[in-house]
Each structure stands twice: as C-alpha cells, then as structure tokens.
GROMACS .gro file of C-alpha atoms in nm:
model
  237
    1MET     CA    1   2.319 -11.711   7.339
    2ALA     CA    2   2.558 -11.495   7.537
    3PRO     CA    3   2.887 -11.392   7.378
    4PRO     CA    4   3.172 -11.640   7.427
    5SER     CA    5   3.403 -11.577   7.723
    6GLY     CA    6   3.747 -11.715   7.653
    7ASP     CA    7   3.700 -12.076   7.554
    8ASP     CA    8   3.351 -12.090   7.710
    9LEU     CA    9   3.023 -12.082   7.523
   10TRP     CA   10   2.701 -11.995   7.706
   11TYR     CA   11   2.358 -12.116   7.596
   12GLY     CA   12   2.052 -11.962   7.756
   13PRO     CA   13   1.714 -12.132   7.804
   14GLU     CA   14   1.564 -11.947   7.507
   15VAL     CA   15   1.787 -12.118   7.249
   16GLN     CA   16   1.849 -12.478   7.150
   17TRP     CA   17   2.142 -12.642   7.327
   18PRO     CA   18   2.379 -12.872   7.134
   19ARG     CA   19   2.222 -13.210   7.068
   20HIS     CA   20   2.327 -13.481   7.313
   21GLN     CA   21   2.370 -13.828   7.166
   22TYR     CA   22   2.151 -14.003   7.426
   23GLN     CA   23   1.773 -13.952   7.439
   24PRO     CA   24   1.738 -13.966   7.822
   25VAL     CA   25   1.988 -13.683   7.852
   26ARG     CA   26   1.821 -13.489   7.571
   27ASP     CA   27   1.492 -13.517   7.761
   28ALA     CA   28   1.659 -13.384   8.076
   29VAL     CA   29   1.811 -13.098   7.876
   30GLU     CA   30   1.464 -12.988   7.763
   31VAL     CA   31   1.339 -13.003   8.123
   32ALA     CA   32   1.630 -12.783   8.231
   33ARG     CA   33   1.577 -12.534   7.949
   34SER     CA   34   1.205 -12.505   8.030
   35ALA     CA   35   1.303 -12.434   8.392
   36GLY     CA   36   1.530 -12.149   8.282
   37TRP     CA   37   1.868 -12.320   8.318
   38HIS     CA   38   2.183 -12.225   8.125
   39LEU     CA   39   2.460 -12.436   7.971
   40ARG     CA   40   2.831 -12.355   7.970
   41GLN     CA   41   3.051 -12.545   7.730
   42THR     CA   42   3.429 -12.538   7.755
   43ARG     CA   43   3.597 -12.650   7.439
   44GLY     CA   44   3.735 -13.002   7.465
   45HIS     CA   45   3.574 -13.079   7.802
   46GLY     CA   46   3.272 -13.297   7.733
   47TYR     CA   47   2.918 -13.181   7.680
   48GLY     CA   48   2.923 -12.908   7.944
   49ARG     CA   49   2.790 -12.789   8.277
   50ALA     CA   50   2.432 -12.680   8.337
   51PHE     CA   51   2.351 -12.403   8.583
   52CYS     CA   52   2.021 -12.283   8.722
   53ARG     CA   53   2.146 -11.928   8.652
   54ARG     CA   54   2.433 -11.766   8.470
   55ALA     CA   55   2.715 -11.873   8.700
   56ASP     CA   56   2.938 -11.581   8.602
   57ARG     CA   57   2.706 -11.329   8.772
   58GLY     CA   58   2.811 -11.395   9.129
   59SER     CA   59   2.487 -11.554   9.250
   60ALA     CA   60   2.437 -11.888   9.421
   61VAL     CA   61   2.371 -12.159   9.166
   62CYS     CA   62   2.297 -12.527   9.129
   63LYS     CA   63   2.512 -12.698   8.870
   64VAL     CA   64   2.522 -13.033   8.698
   65ILE     CA   65   2.808 -13.179   8.496
   66ILE     CA   66   2.666 -13.336   8.180
   67ASN     CA   67   2.884 -13.614   8.043
   68THR     CA   68   2.913 -13.672   7.674
   69THR     CA   69   2.924 -14.053   7.714
   70PRO     CA   70   2.770 -14.140   8.053
   71GLU     CA   71   2.800 -14.503   8.160
   72ARG     CA   72   2.426 -14.522   8.223
   73PRO     CA   73   2.248 -14.255   8.016
   74GLU     CA   74   1.907 -14.326   8.173
   75ASN     CA   75   2.040 -14.269   8.527
   76HIS     CA   76   2.237 -13.967   8.412
   77GLY     CA   77   1.921 -13.814   8.270
   78LYS     CA   78   1.724 -13.891   8.588
   79ASP     CA   79   1.990 -13.733   8.807
   80PHE     CA   80   1.986 -13.422   8.590
   81ARG     CA   81   1.607 -13.391   8.605
   82ARG     CA   82   1.615 -13.443   8.982
   83ALA     CA   83   1.865 -13.161   9.021
   84VAL     CA   84   1.640 -12.930   8.820
   85ARG     CA   85   1.335 -13.033   9.021
   86ASP     CA   86   1.508 -12.985   9.358
   87CYS     CA   87   1.677 -12.653   9.272
   88PRO     CA   88   1.605 -12.402   9.553
   89HIS     CA   89   1.694 -12.099   9.340
   90HIS     CA   90   1.459 -12.144   9.048
   91PHE     CA   91   1.187 -11.914   9.174
   92ALA     CA   92   1.412 -11.670   9.354
   93ASP     CA   93   1.396 -11.445   9.051
   94GLN     CA   94   1.036 -11.456   8.934
   95SER     CA   95   1.100 -11.188   8.671
   96SER     CA   96   1.347 -11.423   8.501
   97ASP     CA   97   1.076 -11.689   8.466
   98LEU     CA   98   0.830 -11.435   8.332
   99ASN     CA   99   1.085 -11.308   8.081
  100HIS     CA  100   1.159 -11.663   7.970
  101ALA     CA  101   0.789 -11.732   7.918
  102HIS     CA  102   0.748 -11.410   7.720
  103ARG     CA  103   1.043 -11.505   7.499
  104LEU     CA  104   0.876 -11.837   7.429
  105LEU     CA  105   0.556 -11.655   7.334
  106ASP     CA  106   0.756 -11.413   7.117
  107GLY     CA  107   0.887 -11.714   6.928
  108ALA     CA  108   0.538 -11.859   6.901
  109ASP     CA  109   0.406 -11.531   6.760
  110LYS     CA  110   0.684 -11.520   6.500
  111LEU     CA  111   0.618 -11.879   6.394
  112LEU     CA  112   0.247 -11.806   6.363
  113ASN     CA  113   0.325 -11.497   6.155
  114ALA     CA  114   0.533 -11.721   5.930
  115ALA     CA  115   0.256 -11.981   5.908
  116GLU     CA  116  -0.005 -11.716   5.826
  117GLY     CA  117   0.226 -11.569   5.563
  118LEU     CA  118   0.267 -11.907   5.397
  119ILE     CA  119  -0.108 -11.962   5.402
  120GLU     CA  120  -0.168 -11.617   5.251
  121GLY     CA  121   0.103 -11.678   4.994
  122GLU     CA  122  -0.065 -12.001   4.886
  123ALA     CA  123  -0.396 -11.817   4.855
  124ARG     CA  124  -0.236 -11.550   4.634
  125ARG     CA  125  -0.076 -11.823   4.423
  126HIS     CA  126  -0.422 -11.974   4.375
  127ASP     CA  127  -0.563 -11.631   4.279
  128SER     CA  128  -0.282 -11.593   4.025
  129GLN     CA  129  -0.363 -11.928   3.867
  130LYS     CA  130  -0.731 -11.836   3.839
  131ALA     CA  131  -0.643 -11.502   3.678
  132TRP     CA  132  -0.416 -11.670   3.420
  133LEU     CA  133  -0.694 -11.916   3.335
  134ARG     CA  134  -0.938 -11.629   3.294
  135ALA     CA  135  -0.697 -11.451   3.061
  136GLN     CA  136  -0.670 -11.766   2.850
  137GLU     CA  137  -1.049 -11.792   2.834
  138LEU     CA  138  -1.074 -11.431   2.714
  139LEU     CA  139  -0.822 -11.501   2.438
  140THR     CA  140  -1.040 -11.783   2.303
  141GLU     CA  141  -1.356 -11.573   2.282
  142ALA     CA  142  -1.480 -11.464   1.940
  143GLU     CA  143  -1.439 -11.094   2.016
  144VAL     CA  144  -1.120 -11.050   2.211
  145ASN     CA  145  -1.120 -10.755   2.450
  146ALA     CA  146  -0.751 -10.670   2.447
  147ALA     CA  147  -0.778 -10.421   2.732
  148GLU     CA  148  -0.954 -10.674   2.958
  149VAL     CA  149  -0.702 -10.945   2.873
  150GLU     CA  150  -0.416 -10.712   2.964
  151ARG     CA  151  -0.585 -10.612   3.291
  152VAL     CA  152  -0.638 -10.974   3.395
  153MET     CA  153  -0.281 -11.069   3.302
  154ASP     CA  154  -0.145 -10.778   3.506
  155LEU     CA  155  -0.358 -10.889   3.798
  156ALA     CA  156  -0.225 -11.244   3.767
  157GLN     CA  157   0.130 -11.109   3.768
  158GLN     CA  158   0.060 -10.903   4.080
  159PHE     CA  159  -0.083 -11.203   4.263
  160ASP     CA  160   0.217 -11.413   4.163
  161GLU     CA  161   0.467 -11.153   4.286
  162GLU     CA  162   0.279 -11.112   4.614
  163ALA     CA  163   0.275 -11.490   4.662
  164ARG     CA  164   0.651 -11.506   4.612
  165ARG     CA  165   0.711 -11.218   4.854
  166LEU     CA  166   0.489 -11.364   5.124
  167THR     CA  167   0.633 -11.712   5.091
  168HIS     CA  168   0.997 -11.602   5.094
  169GLY     CA  169   0.950 -11.361   5.385
  170SER     CA  170   0.763 -11.621   5.587
  171TRP     CA  171   1.030 -11.886   5.532
  172ILE     CA  172   1.301 -11.645   5.646
  173ALA     CA  173   1.101 -11.546   5.956
  174GLY     CA  174   1.027 -11.908   6.044
  175MET     CA  175   1.388 -12.016   6.004
  176GLU     CA  176   1.505 -11.739   6.240
  177VAL     CA  177   1.303 -11.901   6.519
  178SER     CA  178   1.307 -12.272   6.434
  179GLY     CA  179   1.648 -12.290   6.269
  180ALA     CA  180   1.505 -12.486   5.977
  181ASP     CA  181   1.297 -12.444   5.666
  182GLY     CA  182   0.938 -12.546   5.730
  183THR     CA  183   0.574 -12.534   5.633
  184ALA     CA  184   0.272 -12.362   5.782
  185THR     CA  185   0.193 -12.689   5.962
  186THR     CA  186   0.539 -12.735   6.116
  187TYR     CA  187   0.563 -12.368   6.215
  188THR     CA  188   0.223 -12.392   6.386
  189ALA     CA  189   0.336 -12.706   6.570
  190GLY     CA  190   0.648 -12.522   6.684
  191ALA     CA  191   0.436 -12.234   6.811
  192GLU     CA  192   0.216 -12.479   7.000
  193GLU     CA  193   0.520 -12.636   7.168
  194ARG     CA  194   0.641 -12.295   7.283
  195VAL     CA  195   0.300 -12.200   7.422
  196THR     CA  196   0.283 -12.528   7.612
  197GLU     CA  197   0.627 -12.464   7.758
  198ALA     CA  198   0.535 -12.105   7.850
  199SER     CA  199   0.221 -12.232   8.023
  200GLY     CA  200   0.434 -12.477   8.220
  201VAL     CA  201   0.670 -12.202   8.331
  202ALA     CA  202   0.374 -11.986   8.438
  203ALA     CA  203   0.217 -12.272   8.634
  204ARG     CA  204   0.533 -12.322   8.839
  205ILE     CA  205   0.552 -11.962   8.960
  206PRO     CA  206   0.437 -11.952   9.326
  207ASN     CA  207   0.265 -11.613   9.327
  208GLN     CA  208  -0.022 -11.680   9.089
  209GLU     CA  209  -0.183 -11.344   9.174
  210ASP     CA  210   0.110 -11.140   9.044
  211PRO     CA  211  -0.036 -10.891   8.789
  212LYS     CA  212   0.254 -10.960   8.553
  213LEU     CA  213   0.177 -11.331   8.565
  214VAL     CA  214  -0.191 -11.262   8.506
  215ALA     CA  215  -0.094 -11.058   8.200
  216LEU     CA  216   0.129 -11.341   8.081
  217LYS     CA  217  -0.158 -11.588   8.113
  218GLY     CA  218  -0.373 -11.354   7.910
  219ARG     CA  219  -0.111 -11.352   7.638
  220VAL     CA  220  -0.099 -11.732   7.646
  221VAL     CA  221  -0.475 -11.739   7.582
  222THR     CA  222  -0.435 -11.493   7.293
  223VAL     CA  223  -0.160 -11.696   7.127
  224LYS     CA  224  -0.359 -12.018   7.173
  225GLY     CA  225  -0.646 -11.844   6.996
  226ARG     CA  226  -0.417 -11.762   6.704
  227ILE     CA  227  -0.305 -12.124   6.687
  228THR     CA  228  -0.668 -12.236   6.671
  229GLN     CA  229  -0.737 -11.996   6.386
  230VAL     CA  230  -0.431 -12.104   6.189
  231LYS     CA  231  -0.522 -12.470   6.236
  232LEU     CA  232  -0.871 -12.392   6.108
  233HIS     CA  233  -0.726 -12.229   5.796
  234LEU     CA  234  -0.498 -12.526   5.742
  235SER     CA  235  -0.789 -12.769   5.770
  236GLN     CA  236  -0.975 -12.576   5.498
  237THR     CA  237  -0.691 -12.574   5.247
   0.00000   0.00000   0.00000
C-alpha cells in the first residue's frame, strides 16, 4: 500500500482491499485487483474510488465510485466489472502487468516456503518423539548404557528445538503474506490462488511472444511444480 496522502489511503492490486459488505461488490473488487487496479479511500466518504492506475501520477485513468451501501449491490458489482473489462488503459503499460504477476508469484513462493517449513517442522517433531521413546527403551534395558541414553536424549532435544524454530518461522512468514495464522494446507491453497491469478494476468497480455512474458510463464510452471510437490507431501502425512 502506498503511503497516505492527506486524508487519502491508497491500496494497490498486490494487497487486500478493505472488505465490502456485499458479495457482488467483493467479487468485482477481486476482478479489479487481478486487473491491476488501485483503490483510493478518503476518510468519511464511502468505500472509495477505484482507478485503473494510480490517479495521482498524471496519466489518463478509468475510475469507478464504489458505494458502501448501493441500492442494488448485484448491479453495482456488474457495473464495476464492466468498467474493468472495458478499460482501454489496462494494457498500455505491459510492464505493470508483468510486475503485478511477479508480485503474486513472490507471494506464492513465500507461502510455499511457509508450508514446507511447517511440514519439515512436523517431521522434526516426529523425529523428536521417536528419539525420546528410544531413550526410554534404553533406560529399561538390563544394562543401561548411560552415554547412549544421553546421546539419544540430546538428539531428541535438538529435533524438538528445530521443530519449534521451523514452525514459528513458517507461521511468521505465512502471516506476512496471508495476514492470518494458517497451516501448510491453507498456505498451499493461498499459493495456488496467487498462481491462478498470475496466470490470468499473463493470459490477458496481448504480446504473448514478449521474452519477459515467456520468462513469467516459465516461473508460473515452476511454482505450480512446487505446489504439486507440497500437496504430495501433505497427502503422505
């Protein structure tokens, strides 16, 4: 989000906009965000105005006033989506669309890192439990090997500390992107949503032969591969 200007707050397409109370308008908001639109809120003046670009940068823009309590929310949402669809400026700056798609993939990568960290943390927690059980078994044997018991207990402690570190760090990383505490499953779902949105942005760019777009598509494939691997790990746990 851009820094506030006076009483105005700017929300870019890469962040969540304030939640509208009506679902049809919320759906239109997501369409606008995926198309790279921005929202300007002025304190005390309804939900805000949506622009196809930052309207304070001197460029031609399309804009839509979003009412907080529209008389017909369904029609209000349709009108908003139509304005986004008919915008003549959306592809004027192809680099902006590419940057938006890359930001989405950055978020997907971070969420996948968080999911993988949680999975690894759970594995280390399991290793710790097995080590503690082994230490208990050694203590019940007729001839107790004190050195071996101590080694196994130290190993269990190391696994436990690593599990805590991985889990805590992954939760923090996931919350930075999603804004909420989550699990490996929810973080993976969030990554998948961002990849889908990035793919949609890429598909709407007219020049499909642009080398930068080709590179973006390659990154989409890579992130999708990571999602597949994480889902496989989740299915095996």
